[in-house]
Every structure is written in structure tokens, then in C-alpha cells.
mmCIF file of C-alpha atoms in Angstrom:
data_model
loop_
_atom_site.group_PDB
_atom_site.id
_atom_site.type_symbol
_atom_site.label_atom_id
_atom_site.label_comp_id
_atom_site.label_asym_id
_atom_site.label_seq_id
_atom_site.Cartn_x
_atom_site.Cartn_y
_atom_site.Cartn_z
ATOM 1 C CA UNK A 1 0.309 0.692 -0.504
ATOM 2 C CA UNK A 2 2.965 2.479 0.788
ATOM 3 C CA UNK A 3 4.600 1.512 -2.091
ATOM 4 C CA UNK A 4 1.254 1.657 -4.588
ATOM 5 C CA UNK A 5 0.664 5.200 -2.911
ATOM 6 C CA UNK A 6 4.328 6.780 -3.006
ATOM 7 C CA UNK A 7 4.042 5.358 -7.727
ATOM 8 C CA UNK A 8 0.325 7.552 -8.063
ATOM 9 C CA UNK A 9 1.850 9.853 -5.994
ATOM 10 C CA UNK A 10 5.595 10.210 -8.514
ATOM 11 C CA UNK A 11 2.802 9.608 -11.324
ATOM 12 C CA UNK A 12 0.889 12.428 -10.425
ATOM 13 C CA UNK A 13 3.401 14.754 -10.267
ATOM 14 C CA UNK A 14 4.860 13.592 -13.694
ATOM 15 C CA UNK A 15 1.389 13.737 -14.881
ATOM 16 C CA UNK A 16 0.480 17.165 -13.514
ATOM 17 C CA UNK A 17 3.842 18.499 -15.456
ATOM 18 C CA UNK A 18 3.281 16.579 -18.767
ATOM 19 C CA UNK A 19 -0.313 16.172 -19.109
ATOM 20 C CA UNK A 20 -0.681 12.720 -19.645
ATOM 21 C CA UNK A 21 2.357 10.826 -17.856
ATOM 22 C CA UNK A 22 0.647 9.637 -15.222
ATOM 23 C CA UNK A 23 -1.121 6.262 -16.303
ATOM 24 C CA UNK A 24 2.406 5.408 -18.073
ATOM 25 C CA UNK A 25 4.345 6.439 -15.239
ATOM 26 C CA UNK A 26 2.326 4.668 -13.002
ATOM 27 C CA UNK A 27 1.716 1.630 -14.684
ATOM 28 C CA UNK A 28 4.703 -0.338 -14.331
ATOM 29 C CA UNK A 29 5.920 1.452 -11.082
ATOM 30 C CA UNK A 30 2.112 -0.182 -9.388
ATOM 31 C CA UNK A 31 3.122 -3.522 -11.425
ATOM 32 C CA UNK A 32 6.388 -3.485 -9.555
ATOM 33 C CA UNK A 33 4.135 -2.910 -6.416
ATOM 34 C CA UNK A 34 3.037 -6.278 -6.326
ATOM 35 C CA UNK A 35 -0.876 -4.712 -8.064
ATOM 36 C CA UNK A 36 -2.042 -7.265 -10.843
ATOM 37 C CA UNK A 37 -3.542 -5.411 -13.943
ATOM 38 C CA UNK A 38 -7.000 -5.406 -13.313
ATOM 39 C CA UNK A 39 -6.398 -3.255 -9.799
ATOM 40 C CA UNK A 40 -3.610 -1.276 -11.462
ATOM 41 C CA UNK A 41 -5.944 -0.995 -14.708
ATOM 42 C CA UNK A 42 -9.106 0.911 -11.513
ATOM 43 C CA UNK A 43 -6.894 2.702 -9.703
ATOM 44 C CA UNK A 44 -5.432 4.422 -13.055
ATOM 45 C CA UNK A 45 -7.996 5.391 -14.596
ATOM 46 C CA UNK A 46 -10.092 6.459 -11.285
ATOM 47 C CA UNK A 47 -6.909 9.379 -10.745
ATOM 48 C CA UNK A 48 -6.204 9.558 -13.532
ATOM 49 C CA UNK A 49 -9.834 11.673 -14.503
ATOM 50 C CA UNK A 50 -9.967 12.602 -10.716
ATOM 51 C CA UNK A 51 -6.906 15.522 -10.804
ATOM 52 C CA UNK A 52 -7.790 15.647 -14.862
ATOM 53 C CA UNK A 53 -11.210 17.609 -13.456
ATOM 54 C CA UNK A 54 -8.827 19.639 -11.846
ATOM 55 C CA UNK A 55 -6.633 20.905 -14.464
ATOM 56 C CA UNK A 56 -9.269 20.963 -16.997
ATOM 57 C CA UNK A 57 -11.446 23.262 -14.750
ATOM 58 C CA UNK A 58 -8.462 25.084 -14.230
ATOM 59 C CA UNK A 59 -7.449 25.635 -17.788
ATOM 60 C CA UNK A 60 -10.876 26.314 -19.363
ATOM 61 C CA UNK A 61 -9.829 29.162 -21.576
ATOM 62 C CA UNK A 62 -6.927 27.096 -22.989
ATOM 63 C CA UNK A 63 -9.704 24.248 -24.030
ATOM 64 C CA UNK A 64 -9.597 23.446 -27.925
ATOM 65 C CA UNK A 65 -13.493 22.246 -27.348
ATOM 66 C CA UNK A 66 -13.952 20.623 -31.122
ATOM 67 C CA UNK A 67 -10.398 18.234 -30.662
ATOM 68 C CA UNK A 68 -11.498 17.090 -27.086
ATOM 69 C CA UNK A 69 -15.162 16.250 -28.640
ATOM 70 C CA UNK A 70 -13.370 14.219 -31.487
ATOM 71 C CA UNK A 71 -10.934 12.428 -29.060
ATOM 72 C CA UNK A 72 -13.972 11.636 -26.721
ATOM 73 C CA UNK A 73 -16.545 10.287 -29.566
ATOM 74 C CA UNK A 74 -13.782 8.660 -31.512
ATOM 75 C CA UNK A 75 -12.618 6.738 -28.032
ATOM 76 C CA UNK A 76 -15.872 5.097 -27.211
ATOM 77 C CA UNK A 77 -16.012 2.075 -30.295
ATOM 78 C CA UNK A 78 -12.474 1.282 -29.030
ATOM 79 C CA UNK A 79 -13.084 1.598 -25.464
ATOM 80 C CA UNK A 80 -15.958 -1.332 -25.558
ATOM 81 C CA UNK A 81 -13.876 -3.244 -27.719
ATOM 82 C CA UNK A 82 -11.184 -3.232 -24.419
ATOM 83 C CA UNK A 83 -13.779 -4.688 -22.844
ATOM 84 C CA UNK A 84 -15.585 -7.073 -24.043
ATOM 85 C CA UNK A 85 -12.158 -8.220 -25.036
ATOM 86 C CA UNK A 86 -10.600 -8.155 -22.226
ATOM 87 C CA UNK A 87 -10.615 -11.517 -20.782
ATOM 88 C CA UNK A 88 -9.578 -13.357 -23.951
ATOM 89 C CA UNK A 89 -6.114 -11.919 -23.919
ATOM 90 C CA UNK A 90 -3.624 -13.388 -21.158
ATOM 91 C CA UNK A 91 -2.527 -9.877 -19.202
ATOM 92 C CA UNK A 92 1.378 -10.505 -19.892
ATOM 93 C CA UNK A 93 0.208 -10.447 -23.708
ATOM 94 C CA UNK A 94 -2.428 -7.194 -22.460
ATOM 95 C CA UNK A 95 1.285 -5.926 -20.892
ATOM 96 C CA UNK A 96 3.292 -5.696 -23.833
ATOM 97 C CA UNK A 97 1.317 -4.822 -26.425
ATOM 98 C CA UNK A 98 1.061 -1.687 -24.668
ATOM 99 C CA UNK A 99 4.669 -1.677 -23.774
ATOM 100 C CA UNK A 100 5.018 -2.282 -27.930
ATOM 101 C CA UNK A 101 2.651 0.767 -29.045
ATOM 102 C CA UNK A 102 4.791 3.300 -26.067
ATOM 103 C CA UNK A 103 7.579 2.149 -26.912
ATOM 104 C CA UNK A 104 6.956 2.797 -30.924
ATOM 105 C CA UNK A 105 5.204 6.460 -29.909
ATOM 106 C CA UNK A 106 7.807 7.556 -28.256
ATOM 107 C CA UNK A 107 10.576 6.930 -30.498
ATOM 108 C CA UNK A 108 8.120 8.571 -33.194
ATOM 109 C CA UNK A 109 8.325 11.977 -31.358
ATOM 110 C CA UNK A 110 11.911 11.547 -30.954
ATOM 111 C CA UNK A 111 13.153 10.618 -33.822
ATOM 112 C CA UNK A 112 10.949 13.316 -35.869
ATOM 113 C CA UNK A 113 12.271 16.643 -37.060
ATOM 114 C CA UNK A 114 12.575 18.928 -34.019
ATOM 115 C CA UNK A 115 11.070 22.091 -36.029
ATOM 116 C CA UNK A 116 8.556 21.031 -37.536
ATOM 117 C CA UNK A 117 4.607 20.692 -37.009
ATOM 118 C CA UNK A 118 2.282 17.814 -37.814
ATOM 119 C CA UNK A 119 -1.415 18.741 -38.364
ATOM 120 C CA UNK A 120 -3.953 17.220 -35.920
ATOM 121 C CA UNK A 121 -6.607 17.178 -38.692
ATOM 122 C CA UNK A 122 -9.617 15.593 -37.545
ATOM 123 C CA UNK A 123 -8.842 11.852 -39.410
ATOM 124 C CA UNK A 124 -5.940 11.725 -37.042
ATOM 125 C CA UNK A 125 -7.731 12.570 -33.858
ATOM 126 C CA UNK A 126 -10.423 9.998 -34.300
ATOM 127 C CA UNK A 127 -8.012 7.399 -35.817
ATOM 128 C CA UNK A 128 -5.475 8.275 -31.932
ATOM 129 C CA UNK A 129 -9.366 8.229 -29.473
ATOM 130 C CA UNK A 130 -10.081 4.847 -31.008
ATOM 131 C CA UNK A 131 -6.397 3.560 -29.889
ATOM 132 C CA UNK A 132 -6.543 5.529 -27.117
ATOM 133 C CA UNK A 133 -10.030 3.997 -26.238
ATOM 134 C CA UNK A 134 -8.779 0.328 -26.384
ATOM 135 C CA UNK A 135 -5.504 0.387 -24.810
ATOM 136 C CA UNK A 136 -7.829 2.620 -21.608
ATOM 137 C CA UNK A 137 -10.304 -0.388 -20.962
ATOM 138 C CA UNK A 138 -7.823 -2.941 -21.444
ATOM 139 C CA UNK A 139 -4.316 -1.531 -19.786
ATOM 140 C CA UNK A 140 -5.905 2.217 -18.604
ATOM 141 C CA UNK A 141 -2.212 2.719 -20.658
ATOM 142 C CA UNK A 142 -4.970 5.825 -23.077
ATOM 143 C CA UNK A 143 -2.460 8.796 -23.849
ATOM 144 C CA UNK A 144 -0.133 7.559 -25.909
ATOM 145 C CA UNK A 145 -2.096 8.083 -28.758
ATOM 146 C CA UNK A 146 -3.951 11.282 -28.058
ATOM 147 C CA UNK A 147 -0.081 13.168 -26.662
ATOM 148 C CA UNK A 148 1.662 12.320 -29.392
ATOM 149 C CA UNK A 149 -0.125 13.696 -31.711
ATOM 150 C CA UNK A 150 -0.472 16.655 -29.990
ATOM 151 C CA UNK A 151 2.951 16.647 -29.550
ATOM 152 C CA UNK A 152 3.508 16.432 -33.016
ATOM 153 C CA UNK A 153 1.148 19.371 -33.558
ATOM 154 C CA UNK A 154 3.589 21.518 -32.147
ATOM 155 C CA UNK A 155 0.572 22.673 -29.445
ATOM 156 C CA UNK A 156 1.396 24.979 -27.060
ATOM 157 C CA UNK A 157 1.718 23.433 -23.838
ATOM 158 C CA UNK A 158 -1.246 24.723 -21.774
ATOM 159 C CA UNK A 159 -3.690 23.594 -24.370
ATOM 160 C CA UNK A 160 -2.164 20.657 -24.930
ATOM 161 C CA UNK A 161 -1.794 19.885 -21.313
ATOM 162 C CA UNK A 162 -5.826 21.020 -20.759
ATOM 163 C CA UNK A 163 -6.419 19.570 -24.091
ATOM 164 C CA UNK A 164 -5.855 15.749 -22.637
ATOM 165 C CA UNK A 165 -6.878 16.584 -19.743
ATOM 166 C CA UNK A 166 -10.366 16.951 -21.249
ATOM 167 C CA UNK A 167 -9.977 13.643 -22.798
ATOM 168 C CA UNK A 168 -9.289 11.781 -19.629
ATOM 169 C CA UNK A 169 -12.149 13.157 -18.666
ATOM 170 C CA UNK A 170 -14.311 12.077 -21.158
ATOM 171 C CA UNK A 171 -12.725 8.229 -22.078
ATOM 172 C CA UNK A 172 -11.048 7.768 -17.927
ATOM 173 C CA UNK A 173 -15.725 7.831 -17.408
ATOM 174 C CA UNK A 174 -16.875 5.625 -20.319
ATOM 175 C CA UNK A 175 -14.248 3.133 -20.037
ATOM 176 C CA UNK A 176 -15.055 3.046 -15.498
ATOM 177 C CA UNK A 177 -18.671 2.454 -17.190
ATOM 178 C CA UNK A 178 -18.536 0.315 -19.636
ATOM 179 C CA UNK A 179 -16.158 -1.860 -17.857
ATOM 180 C CA UNK A 180 -18.420 -2.509 -14.586
ATOM 181 C CA UNK A 181 -20.580 -3.161 -17.019
ATOM 182 C CA UNK A 182 -18.951 -5.555 -18.797
ATOM 183 C CA UNK A 183 -17.902 -7.244 -15.654
ATOM 184 C CA UNK A 184 -14.038 -6.780 -15.360
ATOM 185 C CA UNK A 185 -14.215 -4.787 -12.176
ATOM 186 C CA UNK A 186 -13.903 -7.204 -9.836
ATOM 187 C CA UNK A 187 -10.780 -5.953 -8.164
ATOM 188 C CA UNK A 188 -12.008 -7.864 -4.265
ATOM 189 C CA UNK A 189 -10.691 -4.988 -1.529
ATOM 190 C CA UNK A 190 -9.365 -2.057 -3.512
ATOM 191 C CA UNK A 191 -12.233 0.228 -3.024
ATOM 192 C CA UNK A 192 -11.577 0.618 0.242
ATOM 193 C CA UNK A 193 -7.921 1.166 -0.420
ATOM 194 C CA UNK A 194 -8.800 4.093 -3.519
ATOM 195 C CA UNK A 195 -8.963 6.216 -1.068
ATOM 196 C CA UNK A 196 -6.142 6.505 -0.093
ATOM 197 C CA UNK A 197 -4.202 6.367 -3.488
ATOM 198 C CA UNK A 198 -6.742 9.000 -4.806
ATOM 199 C CA UNK A 199 -4.986 10.722 -1.592
ATOM 200 C CA UNK A 200 -2.040 10.002 -3.546
ATOM 201 C CA UNK A 201 -2.333 10.995 -6.939
ATOM 202 C CA UNK A 202 -4.365 14.438 -5.728
ATOM 203 C CA UNK A 203 -1.288 15.988 -3.474
ATOM 204 C CA UNK A 204 1.400 14.883 -6.506
ATOM 205 C CA UNK A 205 -0.757 16.886 -9.462
ATOM 206 C CA UNK A 206 -1.144 19.360 -7.669
ATOM 207 C CA UNK A 207 3.084 20.179 -7.048
ATOM 208 C CA UNK A 208 3.762 18.884 -10.648
ATOM 209 C CA UNK A 209 0.943 21.499 -11.808
ATOM 210 C CA UNK A 210 2.622 24.565 -10.497
ATOM 211 C CA UNK A 211 5.849 24.025 -12.529
ATOM 212 C CA UNK A 212 4.112 24.137 -15.655
ATOM 213 C CA UNK A 213 4.999 26.956 -18.344
ATOM 214 C CA UNK A 214 8.207 27.552 -16.412
ATOM 215 C CA UNK A 215 9.777 24.819 -18.455
ATOM 216 C CA UNK A 216 11.351 25.903 -21.535
ATOM 217 C CA UNK A 217 9.363 24.058 -24.779
ATOM 218 C CA UNK A 218 11.783 22.548 -26.640
ATOM 219 C CA UNK A 219 12.819 20.084 -22.670
ATOM 220 C CA UNK A 220 8.785 19.848 -22.619
ATOM 221 C CA UNK A 221 9.349 18.622 -25.337
ATOM 222 C CA UNK A 222 12.277 15.568 -25.323
ATOM 223 C CA UNK A 223 10.685 14.793 -21.856
ATOM 224 C CA UNK A 224 7.678 14.127 -22.782
ATOM 225 C CA UNK A 225 8.907 11.433 -25.620
ATOM 226 C CA UNK A 226 11.278 10.147 -22.887
ATOM 227 C CA UNK A 227 9.705 9.572 -20.206
ATOM 228 C CA UNK A 228 6.328 8.038 -22.947
ATOM 229 C CA UNK A 229 9.906 5.404 -24.131
ATOM 230 C CA UNK A 230 11.191 4.713 -20.909
ATOM 231 C CA UNK A 231 7.851 4.062 -19.514
ATOM 232 C CA UNK A 232 7.373 1.862 -22.298
ATOM 233 C CA UNK A 233 10.389 -0.627 -22.081
ATOM 234 C CA UNK A 234 9.660 -0.682 -18.603
ATOM 235 C CA UNK A 235 6.234 -2.546 -19.594
ATOM 236 C CA UNK A 236 7.174 -4.609 -21.406
ATOM 237 C CA UNK A 237 10.597 -5.606 -20.249
ATOM 238 C CA UNK A 238 8.551 -6.133 -17.038
ATOM 239 C CA UNK A 239 6.131 -9.096 -18.679
#
């Protein structure tokens, strides 16, 4: 429990700083702390959704609402497929799949031209949302696809964080409903421990949020890419 609280606190700090890294960091740390994957999925979905509500309210003037709507709507069919098929894939298989997706995302960001922006078209948003939705209900690593999309488009840091906050609130909420409906949220006594984990995530997120805007853009971009890559490697190796 102590290790779990420290894990989500660190994940919350990085999530507050970068806008999306909480689940990417929290997943391997929670798995290494001994939490089974189904519990990790629920912990990440709940803590990220709760912390992003506060961020969404604070950064509401920087949100691109149409982009959030497209990402959120596109995530629904992917989340449905994930909720209906998650029991068909062995947990280690899901972890390897998620790790590979995250590693490829990190490599893509690190190797792209640093001075060229790629517009986040509606079609790209739909694909990112669809893939993110599937990863949401299977592994909770739903932040990588939209994070890569927005980073490649070089949207301003505060808009980046605000748009991802809106996406997480919508997608994580839908994912929790779908997993509960599909009977995939049988996590024993996790509910009694969840308030402590949520509190740790909120504290970490508050610290990270205070650092937003103080990091140079180049450092911000590289930190995001490096975070994605390292998390993907740890998740894959840990499987």
C-alpha cells in the first residue's frame, strides 16, 4: 500500500507536469509494487480522471473543445471493444502489446524533425481516440496516442495539457462505466484502499501542476518523448 501510494504520487506529479504521463509512469510502478493488472487499470482510470477534472477546470480557457469532442467520441468504440475482449487476452500479452505501442510512440516523437509541426487533422484525432479507447479499457495506457498527436502538432503547452485533461475526463469515465457493465471491475478490497491512492495522486498532481509553464518548450517536448519511451520499455520488460 505504501509503495502504491508513492507510485501514484510520483505518477501524479509527472501527470501534472506533462498532462498525460500519470498512467504511463504509474502502470509499471504499480505492477512492480505487486498490484495485478486489473487493479492497476482501475487505479489509473480513477486517479487520472479525478486529477484531470481539476486541471480541466483550471485550464478551461485553453481547451480546444472540438478536438476534445472528436477524441472522446472516437474513443468510445475502441473502449467498447477493449471491455468486451480484455478477458480473452492474457495479462502479460496485454502488457507487451501496450509496452510496444508506447515504445513506438516515444521513438516516433524522438525521431521526428524538431522544427516541423504536423497538423492534428480530424482523421488523425479519430484514429488517436479509437486506439486510446482500446488501450483505456485493456491497460489504462490511453494517453500515448493523443499525446503523440498533440506533441507532433506542437500545440502550446497549456493547450496540450488542457486538451488531454478533457480527453481523460471523457474517456476514463466511459471506460469505467464499460468495464463495470462488462463485469471486469471485480477487484476485491481495492475500493477500501482507493481513497488513499486518490489522495496521493491529487497531492502529486498539485505539485506537478505548479511547474507547468516554467519549462522551456524544447525541454517540455523531449521530456514527453523520453517519458513515453522509458515507460514503454519498463512495461514491456516487466511483462
